[in-house]
Amino acid sequence: MTERLIYESKKSKIYLQDESEWDKPVLLKVLNYEFPAPIDIAQFYNEYEMLEDLNMPGIRNVLKRTKAKNRHAIFLEWIEAPTLSEAFKNKQGDIIDFLYIAIAIAQAVGEIHRNNIIHKDITPFNILVNLQKREVKLIDFGISSKIDLKQTNLGNPERLEGTLAYNSPEQTGRMNRVVDYRTDLYSMGVVFYEMLTGQLPFPVNDAMELVHSHIAQIPKPCCLVNTSVPKPISDIINILMAKNAEDRYQSAFGVKHDLEICLSQYESRRKVEDFQYRQNDFSGKFQIPQKLYGREKEIALLLEAFERCAEGNLELILVAGYSGTGKSALVREVHKPITKKHGYFIEGKYDQFQRAVPYYAILQAFREFVNILLTEREETLSKLRTEIQEAVGAEGKVLTEVIPNLEFIIGKQPDVPVIGGSESQNRFNYVFRKFVNVISASEHPLILFIDDLQWADSASISLLNVLITDKHNGHFLCIGAYRNNEVNASHPFIIAKEEMEVKGSRISTITIGNLSKENVNDLIAESVGAENETTLELTELVYEKTQGNAFFVNQFLKSLYQEKLLTFDFESHTWKWNVQRVKEQNITDNVVELMARKILRLPEPTQRAMKFAACI
């Protein structure tokens, strides 16, 4: 048996074996570390776990997990074909080949989505192409997932999962949106764009600028970059690269259908006439649109405050509302403009069971901030290291005692004298204020989000008072969310707020309540792709049960889908529901009971794991 190394990365090596137990050449992928961490092993075997027993024509199959060279290893199918990147070099004028390969890619992506797999790294380097047979194979499922997940990543974008040039806006972690199967459709659009133009839609080198482009910039249409591209093909790619997942195609098979129309016309007439897109575009998956309904005014107030902060202001915004009204979701809408201004967003959350721990949420936020800094390039880190050290002087130990990971930036600090209670607190507030002065600057404004302020301890309230009334600071926006039904005029935080206002601090309050019936109807109509008039009866029922509480509305609708009371009719391509049947089911109008029922439907081992997790 002969074996040769054909690919090497930081984490693994891939060998080609000419002979194998399968009587054909195979690939052997070997993890580089002899003693890997559990997380490295889990990530390495992710591809095997995803694809085991699938055996689909459009993907490279996995054959066996094993040990080789005293390391973890996987046997993979060997496919003798170049990557799409190599196969389509200098072929931008070949519209026929593009359409055949694009249709094959859409088919393969549709198949993995049908099996509930999100690839998350669709690039020209992860697609193998046989141009003679016009076949493709998707490879490298190392970061693939079977669950939709909201990812937040406000650190260095160079450390993101996937390949940044092809990542969807939500995959950048700065969109406050869930990463679901539609992330692959965006990446597929970027791949198609590059196949036809020979360049990326956003040809920039700076990682943060690239993230901002994915989130906010509209690329030049393909047909303007390459005039041989028919406009309908360019339009299809524009739809795929829509910023919001709701505005993209909802199924790779819908993309395939429209590309097949383009191919049929182009082969017969060498041109493609305009036609109505997305006539066969449906997924059958129930997706609630990931946008905020009825919060336009509140979002505008928040974004205006951030703009003032970016220009040098110091401000406190309070977001008040009942539990489940969407306070946190509203606040996270500032993720997008922060990216444009190279700002930092950090957050902490108070807990009713941690009220005896001083500064609990603030320290949680700043430990996260230090972790973000540690992902920065060395030149950025070096500059901050000098500035922080100069600001805290010989009293750096006051900070590193409560933010231990700060030592990785400013090094081990000398001991400080032990002093009494109130003096110790004053020293801490003084040093912390100087630290915040340094890290909130015009190059990187700072947004601190503190959730559940109703449970804040007195030391935290005192520190926030110091930070918000600091006349020497700017480029700093503090956002505090709290449940106004749990706070009265004598609450320590309300008293501190009044003191801050007396000292001249700029403080605004945004109060958010439940959604209106019209908002709920808009949400339901968009979720089922129907006219608002047709969903009024269902809206009445949902509103009656939930009173417009945003969290409860979402959970109630998902419950209807899971109970098969809201179903997709594949013949008519429409969603169906029967209000009378929903009423007969007597679904609870208590959100706690609804969530408890959902948990009780899980398998027993899963319930047991959740009980342990709740205790922890």
Coordinates of C-alpha atoms in Angstrom, one line a residue, residues 29-554:
K29 CA -7.5 12.5 7.3
V30 CA -5.4 12.6 10.5
L31 CA -5.6 15.0 13.4
N32 CA -2.2 16.7 14.0
Y33 CA -2.2 16.5 17.8
E34 CA -1.3 13.3 19.7
F35 CA -3.0 14.6 22.9
P36 CA -5.9 16.8 21.6
A37 CA -8.4 18.6 23.9
P38 CA -11.9 17.1 23.9
I39 CA -13.2 20.1 21.8
D40 CA -10.6 19.4 19.1
I41 CA -11.7 15.7 18.9
A42 CA -15.4 16.7 18.7
Q43 CA -14.7 19.2 15.9
F44 CA -12.5 16.7 14.0
Y45 CA -15.2 14.0 14.1
N46 CA -18.0 16.5 13.3
E47 CA -17.8 15.6 9.6
Y48 CA -18.1 11.9 10.3
E49 CA -21.0 12.4 12.7
M50 CA -22.9 14.6 10.1
L51 CA -22.5 12.4 7.1
E52 CA -22.4 8.9 8.5
D53 CA -24.8 6.6 6.6
L54 CA -26.1 9.4 4.3
N55 CA -24.4 8.3 1.1
M56 CA -25.7 11.2 -1.1
P57 CA -24.5 11.7 -4.6
G58 CA -23.6 15.4 -4.2
I59 CA -21.3 15.0 -1.2
R60 CA -18.0 13.4 -0.5
N61 CA -18.9 10.4 1.7
V62 CA -17.2 9.4 5.0
L63 CA -16.2 5.8 5.3
K64 CA -14.8 5.1 8.8
R65 CA -13.5 6.7 11.9
T66 CA -10.3 5.1 13.2
K67 CA -6.9 5.7 14.8
A68 CA -3.8 6.1 12.6
K69 CA -0.2 7.1 13.4
N70 CA -1.4 7.1 17.1
R71 CA -3.8 9.9 16.3
H72 CA -7.5 10.3 15.6
A73 CA -8.3 9.7 11.9
I74 CA -11.2 9.4 9.4
F75 CA -11.3 7.6 6.1
L76 CA -13.0 9.7 3.3
E77 CA -14.0 8.9 -0.2
W78 CA -11.3 9.8 -2.8
I79 CA -12.7 12.0 -5.7
E80 CA -10.3 12.7 -8.5
A81 CA -11.5 16.2 -9.4
P82 CA -10.3 19.8 -9.1
T83 CA -11.9 22.3 -6.8
L84 CA -14.4 24.8 -8.3
S85 CA -11.8 27.5 -7.8
E86 CA -9.4 25.7 -10.1
A87 CA -12.0 24.4 -12.6
F88 CA -13.5 27.8 -13.2
K89 CA -10.3 29.8 -13.5
N90 CA -10.6 32.1 -16.6
K91 CA -14.0 30.6 -17.5
Q92 CA -16.2 33.7 -16.8
G93 CA -17.6 33.8 -20.3
D94 CA -18.9 30.2 -20.3
I95 CA -22.5 30.7 -19.3
I96 CA -23.6 27.2 -20.2
D97 CA -21.0 25.5 -18.0
F98 CA -21.8 28.0 -15.2
L99 CA -25.5 27.1 -15.3
Y100 CA -24.9 23.3 -15.4
I101 CA -22.5 23.5 -12.4
A102 CA -24.6 26.0 -10.5
I103 CA -27.7 23.8 -10.9
A104 CA -25.6 20.8 -9.6
I105 CA -24.4 22.9 -6.6
A106 CA -28.0 24.0 -5.8
Q107 CA -29.1 20.3 -6.0
A108 CA -26.3 19.2 -3.6
V109 CA -27.0 22.0 -1.1
G110 CA -30.7 21.3 -1.3
E111 CA -30.0 17.6 -0.4
I112 CA -28.0 18.4 2.6
H113 CA -30.6 20.9 3.8
R114 CA -33.3 18.2 3.3
N115 CA -31.2 16.1 5.8
N116 CA -31.2 19.1 8.2
I117 CA -27.5 19.8 7.7
I118 CA -26.2 23.4 7.5
H119 CA -22.8 23.4 5.8
K120 CA -21.7 26.9 7.0
D121 CA -18.6 27.0 4.7
I122 CA -19.7 26.9 1.1
T123 CA -16.7 28.2 -0.9
P124 CA -15.1 27.4 -4.2
F125 CA -12.4 25.5 -2.3
N126 CA -15.0 23.1 -0.7
I127 CA -16.7 22.1 -4.0
L128 CA -15.1 19.5 -6.3
V129 CA -16.1 19.7 -9.9
N130 CA -16.1 17.3 -12.9
L131 CA -16.7 19.6 -15.9
Q132 CA -17.0 16.7 -18.3
K133 CA -19.8 15.0 -16.4
R134 CA -21.0 18.3 -15.0
E135 CA -21.1 16.8 -11.5
V136 CA -20.1 18.4 -8.1
K137 CA -19.2 17.1 -4.7
L138 CA -19.5 19.2 -1.5
I139 CA -16.6 18.5 0.9
D140 CA -15.3 19.7 4.3
F141 CA -18.2 19.5 6.8
G142 CA -15.9 20.2 9.7
I143 CA -18.0 23.2 11.1
S144 CA -21.4 22.0 9.8
S145 CA -24.4 21.9 12.2
K146 CA -27.8 20.4 12.5
I147 CA -29.2 23.2 14.7
D148 CA -30.1 26.9 14.1
L149 CA -28.0 29.0 16.4
K150 CA -27.6 32.7 17.1
Q151 CA -23.9 33.4 17.1
T152 CA -22.5 36.5 18.6
N153 CA -18.9 37.4 17.7
L154 CA -17.8 40.9 18.4
G155 CA -14.1 40.2 18.5
N156 CA -11.5 40.0 15.7
P157 CA -13.5 38.8 12.6
E158 CA -10.3 37.0 11.4
R159 CA -11.1 34.4 14.1
L160 CA -14.6 33.6 12.8
E161 CA -15.7 30.2 11.8
G162 CA -15.9 29.6 8.0
T163 CA -14.2 31.7 5.3
L164 CA -14.9 35.4 5.9
A165 CA -15.2 36.3 2.2
Y166 CA -18.1 33.9 1.8
N167 CA -19.8 34.2 5.2
S168 CA -23.4 35.4 5.4
P169 CA -24.2 38.6 7.3
E170 CA -25.6 36.6 10.2
Q171 CA -22.6 34.4 10.3
T172 CA -20.4 37.4 11.1
G173 CA -22.0 37.4 14.6
R174 CA -22.9 41.1 14.3
M175 CA -26.4 40.9 13.0
N176 CA -28.5 39.7 16.1
R177 CA -29.8 37.0 13.8
V178 CA -29.9 33.2 13.9
V179 CA -27.6 31.2 11.6
D180 CA -29.9 28.7 9.8
Y181 CA -29.8 26.8 6.5
R182 CA -30.2 30.1 4.5
T183 CA -26.7 31.1 5.5
D184 CA -25.5 28.5 2.8
L185 CA -27.7 30.2 0.2
Y186 CA -25.9 33.5 0.8
S187 CA -22.5 31.8 0.5
M188 CA -23.7 30.0 -2.6
G189 CA -24.6 33.4 -4.1
V190 CA -21.0 34.7 -3.4
V191 CA -19.6 31.5 -5.1
F192 CA -21.8 32.1 -8.2
Y193 CA -20.8 35.8 -8.3
E194 CA -17.1 34.8 -8.3
M195 CA -17.7 32.1 -10.9
L196 CA -19.2 34.7 -13.3
T197 CA -17.0 37.7 -12.6
G198 CA -13.7 36.3 -11.5
Q199 CA -13.8 38.5 -8.4
L200 CA -15.5 38.5 -5.0
P201 CA -18.5 40.8 -4.5
F202 CA -16.5 42.7 -1.8
P203 CA -12.8 42.7 -2.9
V204 CA -11.4 44.3 0.3
N205 CA -8.5 43.1 2.5
D206 CA -9.4 44.5 5.9
A207 CA -11.4 41.9 7.9
M208 CA -13.6 44.5 9.7
E209 CA -14.3 46.3 6.4
L210 CA -15.3 43.0 4.9
V211 CA -17.7 42.2 7.8
H212 CA -19.3 45.7 7.3
S213 CA -19.6 45.0 3.5
H214 CA -21.5 41.7 4.2
I215 CA -23.8 43.5 6.6
A216 CA -24.4 46.8 4.8
Q217 CA -22.9 47.1 1.3
I218 CA -24.7 46.2 -1.9
P219 CA -22.3 44.6 -4.5
K220 CA -22.2 45.8 -8.1
P221 CA -24.5 43.4 -10.0
C222 CA -22.8 40.6 -12.0
C223 CA -24.2 41.7 -15.3
L224 CA -22.4 45.1 -14.9
V225 CA -19.1 43.5 -14.0
N226 CA -19.3 40.9 -16.8
T227 CA -21.6 42.1 -19.6
S228 CA -22.0 38.6 -21.0
V229 CA -24.0 37.6 -17.9
P230 CA -27.8 37.7 -18.7
K231 CA -29.7 40.0 -16.2
P232 CA -32.0 37.3 -14.8
I233 CA -29.0 35.2 -13.7
S234 CA -27.5 38.4 -12.1
D235 CA -30.9 39.0 -10.4
I236 CA -31.0 35.4 -9.0
I237 CA -27.5 36.0 -7.5
N238 CA -28.7 39.3 -6.0
I239 CA -31.6 37.6 -4.3
L240 CA -29.3 34.9 -2.9
M241 CA -27.0 37.6 -1.4
A242 CA -29.8 39.6 0.3
K243 CA -28.8 40.9 3.7
N244 CA -31.8 39.5 5.5
A245 CA -32.4 35.7 5.3
E246 CA -36.2 36.3 4.7
D247 CA -35.4 38.2 1.5
R248 CA -33.3 35.4 0.0
Y249 CA -34.5 32.3 -1.7
Q250 CA -36.0 30.0 0.9
S251 CA -34.8 26.8 -0.7
A252 CA -31.8 25.7 -2.8
F253 CA -34.4 23.7 -4.9
G254 CA -36.1 27.0 -5.6
V255 CA -32.7 28.4 -6.9
K256 CA -32.3 25.2 -9.0
H257 CA -35.7 25.6 -10.6
D258 CA -35.0 29.2 -11.7
L259 CA -31.5 28.4 -13.0
E260 CA -33.0 25.5 -15.0
I261 CA -35.4 28.1 -16.7
C262 CA -32.3 30.2 -17.4
L263 CA -30.5 27.2 -18.9
S264 CA -33.4 26.2 -21.1
Q265 CA -33.7 29.7 -22.5
Y266 CA -30.0 30.2 -22.9
E267 CA -29.4 26.9 -24.7
S268 CA -32.1 27.5 -27.2
R269 CA -31.8 31.3 -27.8
R270 CA -28.4 32.3 -26.3
K271 CA -30.2 34.8 -24.1
V272 CA -32.5 34.8 -21.1
E273 CA -35.7 36.8 -21.0
D274 CA -37.1 38.2 -17.8
F275 CA -39.4 35.8 -15.9
Q276 CA -41.1 35.7 -12.5
Y277 CA -38.5 34.4 -10.0
R278 CA -39.2 32.2 -7.0
Q279 CA -42.4 30.6 -8.3
N280 CA -41.2 27.2 -7.0
D281 CA -39.3 28.5 -4.0
F282 CA -40.6 27.0 -0.7
S283 CA -38.9 25.0 2.1
G284 CA -41.9 23.7 4.2
K285 CA -39.9 24.8 7.3
F286 CA -41.7 27.2 9.6
Q287 CA -39.5 30.2 10.0
I288 CA -40.5 33.3 12.0
P289 CA -38.9 36.4 10.4
Q290 CA -35.9 37.6 12.4
K291 CA -36.8 41.2 12.7
L292 CA -38.4 43.3 15.3
Y293 CA -42.0 44.2 14.8
G294 CA -43.5 47.5 16.1
R295 CA -40.1 48.7 17.5
E296 CA -39.1 51.2 14.7
K297 CA -39.2 54.3 17.0
E298 CA -37.3 52.6 19.8
I299 CA -34.6 51.3 17.4
A300 CA -34.2 54.8 16.0
L301 CA -33.7 56.3 19.5
L302 CA -31.1 53.6 20.3
L303 CA -29.2 54.2 17.1
E304 CA -29.2 57.9 17.5
A305 CA -27.7 57.5 21.0
F306 CA -25.0 55.3 19.6
E307 CA -24.2 57.9 16.9
R308 CA -23.8 60.5 19.6
C309 CA -21.6 58.2 21.6
A310 CA -19.4 57.5 18.5
E311 CA -19.0 61.3 18.1
G312 CA -17.8 61.6 21.7
N313 CA -20.8 61.7 24.0
L314 CA -21.2 59.9 27.4
E315 CA -24.8 58.6 27.8
L316 CA -27.0 56.2 29.7
I317 CA -30.1 54.6 28.0
L318 CA -32.5 52.7 30.1
V319 CA -34.8 50.1 28.4
A320 CA -37.7 49.2 30.6
G321 CA -40.4 46.6 30.1
Y322 CA -41.9 43.3 31.3
S323 CA -40.1 40.0 30.9
G324 CA -40.4 38.6 27.4
T325 CA -41.2 42.0 25.7
G326 CA -37.9 41.9 23.7
K327 CA -35.6 44.3 25.6
S328 CA -32.4 42.4 24.9
A329 CA -33.3 41.8 21.2
L330 CA -33.9 45.6 20.9
V331 CA -30.5 46.5 22.4
R332 CA -28.6 44.1 20.2
E333 CA -29.8 46.0 17.1
V334 CA -26.8 48.2 17.7
H335 CA -24.5 45.4 16.6
K336 CA -24.6 46.5 12.9
P337 CA -23.7 50.2 13.3
I338 CA -21.0 49.3 15.8
T339 CA -19.2 47.3 13.1
K340 CA -19.1 50.4 10.9
K341 CA -17.5 52.5 13.7
H342 CA -15.1 49.7 14.9
G343 CA -16.8 49.8 18.3
Y344 CA -16.9 47.3 21.1
F345 CA -20.1 45.9 22.4
I346 CA -19.9 44.0 25.7
E347 CA -22.7 42.8 28.0
G348 CA -23.4 41.4 31.4
K349 CA -26.5 40.2 33.1
Y350 CA -27.5 40.3 36.8
D351 CA -29.0 37.3 38.4
Q352 CA -31.3 37.2 41.3
F353 CA -29.2 34.4 42.9
Q354 CA -25.9 36.3 42.6
R355 CA -27.0 39.5 44.3
A356 CA -24.4 39.0 47.0
V357 CA -21.6 39.1 44.5
P358 CA -20.4 42.8 44.0
Y359 CA -20.1 44.1 40.4
Y360 CA -21.4 40.7 39.1
A361 CA -22.7 41.8 35.6
I362 CA -20.1 44.6 35.1
L363 CA -17.2 42.2 35.7
Q364 CA -18.8 39.6 33.5
A365 CA -18.9 42.2 30.7
F366 CA -15.3 43.4 31.1
R367 CA -13.9 39.9 31.3
E368 CA -15.7 39.3 28.0
F369 CA -14.1 42.6 26.7
V370 CA -10.6 41.4 27.6
N371 CA -11.3 38.1 25.8
I372 CA -12.3 40.2 22.7
L373 CA -9.0 42.3 23.0
L374 CA -7.0 39.1 23.2
T375 CA -8.2 38.2 19.7
E376 CA -6.9 41.5 18.3
R377 CA -3.7 41.8 16.2
E378 CA -0.5 42.4 18.2
E379 CA -0.1 46.1 17.0
T380 CA -3.6 46.9 18.3
L381 CA -3.0 45.0 21.6
S382 CA 0.4 46.6 22.1
K383 CA -1.0 50.2 21.8
L384 CA -3.8 49.3 24.3
R385 CA -1.4 47.6 26.7
T386 CA 0.6 50.8 26.9
E387 CA -2.4 53.1 27.4
I388 CA -4.0 50.8 30.1
Q389 CA -0.8 50.5 32.0
E390 CA -0.3 54.3 31.9
A391 CA -3.8 54.9 33.1
V392 CA -3.8 52.4 36.0
G393 CA -0.2 53.1 37.1
A394 CA 0.8 51.1 40.2
E395 CA -2.8 50.2 41.0
G396 CA -3.3 47.7 38.2
K397 CA -3.7 44.9 40.8
V398 CA -7.1 46.4 41.8
L399 CA -8.3 45.4 38.3
T400 CA -6.5 42.1 37.8
E401 CA -7.9 40.8 41.1
V402 CA -11.4 40.9 39.6
I403 CA -10.6 40.6 35.9
P404 CA -7.8 38.0 36.0
N405 CA -7.5 37.6 32.2
L406 CA -6.4 41.3 32.1
E407 CA -3.0 40.0 33.2
F408 CA -2.6 38.5 29.7
I409 CA -2.5 42.1 28.4
I410 CA -0.8 44.2 31.1
G411 CA 1.2 41.4 32.8
K412 CA 1.4 40.6 36.5
Q413 CA 0.8 43.7 38.7
P414 CA 2.5 44.7 41.9
D415 CA 0.5 44.3 45.2
V416 CA -1.5 47.3 46.4
P417 CA -1.9 48.4 50.1
V418 CA -4.8 46.9 52.0
I419 CA -7.3 49.6 53.0
G420 CA -10.7 49.8 54.7
G421 CA -14.2 49.2 53.2
S422 CA -15.3 52.5 51.8
E423 CA -11.8 53.6 50.9
S424 CA -11.3 50.3 49.1
Q425 CA -14.5 50.8 47.1
N426 CA -13.5 54.4 46.2
R427 CA -10.1 53.3 45.0
F428 CA -11.7 50.5 42.9
N429 CA -14.2 53.0 41.4
Y430 CA -11.3 55.5 40.6
V431 CA -9.1 52.9 38.9
F432 CA -12.0 51.4 37.0
R433 CA -13.1 54.8 35.8
K434 CA -9.6 55.5 34.4
F435 CA -9.6 52.0 32.7
V436 CA -12.9 52.8 31.0
N437 CA -11.5 56.2 29.9
V438 CA -8.8 54.5 28.0
I439 CA -10.8 51.8 26.3
S440 CA -13.7 54.1 25.1
A441 CA -12.1 56.2 22.4
S442 CA -12.9 57.7 19.0
E443 CA -11.3 54.8 17.2
H444 CA -13.3 52.2 19.1
P445 CA -16.4 53.6 21.0
L446 CA -17.6 51.3 23.8
I447 CA -21.2 50.1 24.4
L448 CA -21.8 48.4 27.8
F449 CA -25.1 46.6 28.0
I450 CA -26.2 45.5 31.5
D451 CA -29.3 43.3 31.6
D452 CA -31.7 42.8 34.6
L453 CA -30.6 45.9 36.4
Q454 CA -33.5 45.4 38.9
W455 CA -31.2 42.8 40.6
A456 CA -28.0 45.0 40.7
D457 CA -26.1 45.2 44.0
S458 CA -25.3 48.5 45.7
A459 CA -21.6 48.4 44.7
S460 CA -22.5 48.0 41.0
I461 CA -24.9 50.9 41.2
S462 CA -22.2 53.1 42.8
L463 CA -19.7 52.2 40.1
L464 CA -22.3 52.9 37.3
N465 CA -22.9 56.3 38.9
V466 CA -19.2 57.1 38.8
L467 CA -18.9 56.0 35.2
I468 CA -21.9 57.9 33.9
T469 CA -21.1 61.1 35.7
D470 CA -17.4 61.2 34.6
K471 CA -17.0 64.5 32.9
H472 CA -13.6 63.4 31.4
N473 CA -15.0 60.4 29.5
G474 CA -16.7 60.2 26.1
H475 CA -17.3 57.7 23.3
F476 CA -19.1 55.5 26.0
L477 CA -22.7 54.4 25.8
C478 CA -24.2 52.4 28.8
I479 CA -27.5 50.6 28.1
G480 CA -29.4 49.2 31.1
A481 CA -32.4 46.9 30.8
Y482 CA -34.7 46.3 33.7
R483 CA -38.2 44.9 34.5
N484 CA -40.2 48.0 35.4
N485 CA -42.8 45.9 37.2
E486 CA -40.1 44.9 39.7
V487 CA -38.8 48.4 40.4
N488 CA -40.4 51.3 42.4
A489 CA -39.4 54.8 43.3
S490 CA -37.5 53.6 46.4
H491 CA -35.3 51.1 44.4
P492 CA -31.6 51.9 44.9
F493 CA -31.1 52.1 41.1
I494 CA -33.9 54.6 40.6
I495 CA -32.5 56.8 43.4
A496 CA -29.0 56.6 41.8
K497 CA -30.5 57.5 38.4
E498 CA -32.0 60.7 39.9
E499 CA -28.6 61.6 41.4
M500 CA -27.0 61.2 38.0
E501 CA -29.6 63.5 36.4
V502 CA -28.9 66.1 39.1
K503 CA -25.2 66.0 38.2
G504 CA -26.1 66.7 34.5
S505 CA -25.8 63.2 33.0
R506 CA -27.6 62.5 29.8
I507 CA -30.1 59.7 30.6
S508 CA -33.0 58.5 28.4
T509 CA -35.6 55.8 29.0
I510 CA -37.2 53.7 26.4
T511 CA -40.2 51.8 27.6
I512 CA -41.4 48.9 25.6
G513 CA -44.6 47.0 26.0
N514 CA -46.3 44.0 24.3
L515 CA -46.8 43.9 20.6
S516 CA -50.1 45.4 19.2
K517 CA -52.6 43.1 17.5
E518 CA -51.5 44.7 14.2
N519 CA -47.8 43.9 14.9
V520 CA -48.7 40.2 15.7
N521 CA -50.8 40.0 12.5
D522 CA -47.8 41.3 10.5
L523 CA -45.5 38.8 12.1
I524 CA -47.9 35.9 11.4
A525 CA -48.7 37.0 7.9
E526 CA -45.0 37.2 7.0
S527 CA -44.2 33.9 8.7
V528 CA -46.8 32.0 6.6
G529 CA -46.3 34.1 3.4
A530 CA -50.0 35.2 3.3
E531 CA -51.9 38.4 3.0
N532 CA -52.7 40.1 6.3
E533 CA -56.5 39.8 5.8
T534 CA -56.2 35.9 5.6
T535 CA -54.5 35.6 9.0
L536 CA -56.8 37.8 11.1
E537 CA -58.7 34.9 12.7
L538 CA -55.4 33.1 13.7
T539 CA -54.0 36.4 15.0
E540 CA -57.1 36.9 17.2
L541 CA -56.5 33.5 18.8
V542 CA -52.7 34.0 19.2
Y543 CA -53.3 37.5 20.7
E544 CA -55.9 36.2 23.0
K545 CA -53.5 33.6 24.4
T546 CA -50.3 35.7 24.5
Q547 CA -51.6 39.3 24.9
G548 CA -48.8 40.2 22.4
N549 CA -45.8 39.3 24.6
A550 CA -43.1 38.9 22.0
F551 CA -41.4 35.8 23.5
F552 CA -44.8 34.1 24.1
V553 CA -46.0 34.8 20.6
N554 CA -42.9 33.2 19.1

